[in-house]
Short mmCIF file of C-alpha atoms in Angstrom, two decimals:
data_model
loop_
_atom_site.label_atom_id
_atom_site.label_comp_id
_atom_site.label_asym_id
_atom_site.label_seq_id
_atom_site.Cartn_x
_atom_site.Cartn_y
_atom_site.Cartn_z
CA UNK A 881 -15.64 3.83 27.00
CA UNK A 882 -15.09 2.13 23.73
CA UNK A 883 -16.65 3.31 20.46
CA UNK A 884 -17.14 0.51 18.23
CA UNK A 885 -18.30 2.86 15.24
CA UNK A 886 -21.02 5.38 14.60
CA UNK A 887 -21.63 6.94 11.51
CA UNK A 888 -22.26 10.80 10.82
CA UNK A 889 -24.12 12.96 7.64
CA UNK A 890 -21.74 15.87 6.89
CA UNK A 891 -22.23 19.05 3.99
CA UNK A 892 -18.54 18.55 3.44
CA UNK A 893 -16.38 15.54 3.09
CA UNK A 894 -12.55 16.96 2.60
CA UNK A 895 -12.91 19.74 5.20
CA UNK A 896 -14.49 17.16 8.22
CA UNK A 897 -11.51 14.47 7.26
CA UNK A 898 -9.43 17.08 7.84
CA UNK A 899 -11.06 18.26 11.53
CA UNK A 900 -11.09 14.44 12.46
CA UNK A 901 -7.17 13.74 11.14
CA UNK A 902 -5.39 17.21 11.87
CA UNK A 903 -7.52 18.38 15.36
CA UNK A 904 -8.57 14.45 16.69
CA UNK A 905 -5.27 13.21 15.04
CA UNK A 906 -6.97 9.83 13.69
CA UNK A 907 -5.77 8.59 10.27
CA UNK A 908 -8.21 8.14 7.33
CA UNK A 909 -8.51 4.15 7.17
CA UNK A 910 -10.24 3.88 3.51
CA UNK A 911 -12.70 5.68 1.49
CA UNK A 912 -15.49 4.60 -0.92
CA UNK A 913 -17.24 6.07 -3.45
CA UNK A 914 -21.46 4.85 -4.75
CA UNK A 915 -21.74 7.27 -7.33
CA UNK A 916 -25.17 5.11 -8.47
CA UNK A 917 -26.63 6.07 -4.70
CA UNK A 918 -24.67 9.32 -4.66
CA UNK A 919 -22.76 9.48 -1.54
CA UNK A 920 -18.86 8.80 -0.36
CA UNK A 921 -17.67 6.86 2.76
CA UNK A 922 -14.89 7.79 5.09
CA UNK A 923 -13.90 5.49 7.20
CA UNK A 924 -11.16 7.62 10.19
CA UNK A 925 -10.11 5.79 13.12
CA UNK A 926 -6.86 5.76 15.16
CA UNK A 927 -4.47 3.48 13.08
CA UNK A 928 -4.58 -0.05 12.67
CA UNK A 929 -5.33 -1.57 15.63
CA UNK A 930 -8.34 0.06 15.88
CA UNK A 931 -9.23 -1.78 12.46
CA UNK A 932 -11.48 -4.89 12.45
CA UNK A 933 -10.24 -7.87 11.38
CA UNK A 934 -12.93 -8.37 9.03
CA UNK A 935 -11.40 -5.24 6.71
CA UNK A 936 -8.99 -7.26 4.62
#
């Protein structure tokens, strides 16, 4: 099965980048902050070719 992407709500951001890099051992891609909307994206995967082409 390939997972394309999915997107989760978490209470907090440092400690679930850290289950998903140190227990899943994926590799945070990028991160981006909307402080106007108030919330932070994570973007994990496992390493670069799992990265779209369109994320220049």
């Amino acid at each position: 099965m390939r997972l394309l992407h999915t997107m989760l709500r978490v209470g907090d951001m440092q400690r679930s980048i850290d289950f998903y890099t140190r227990v899943l051992g994926m590799q945070l891609l990028r991160e981006s902050d909307n402080p106007e909307y108030k919330y932070r994206l994570a973007f994990v995967g496992y390493g670069p070719r799992a990265r779209p082409q369109c994320w220049n």
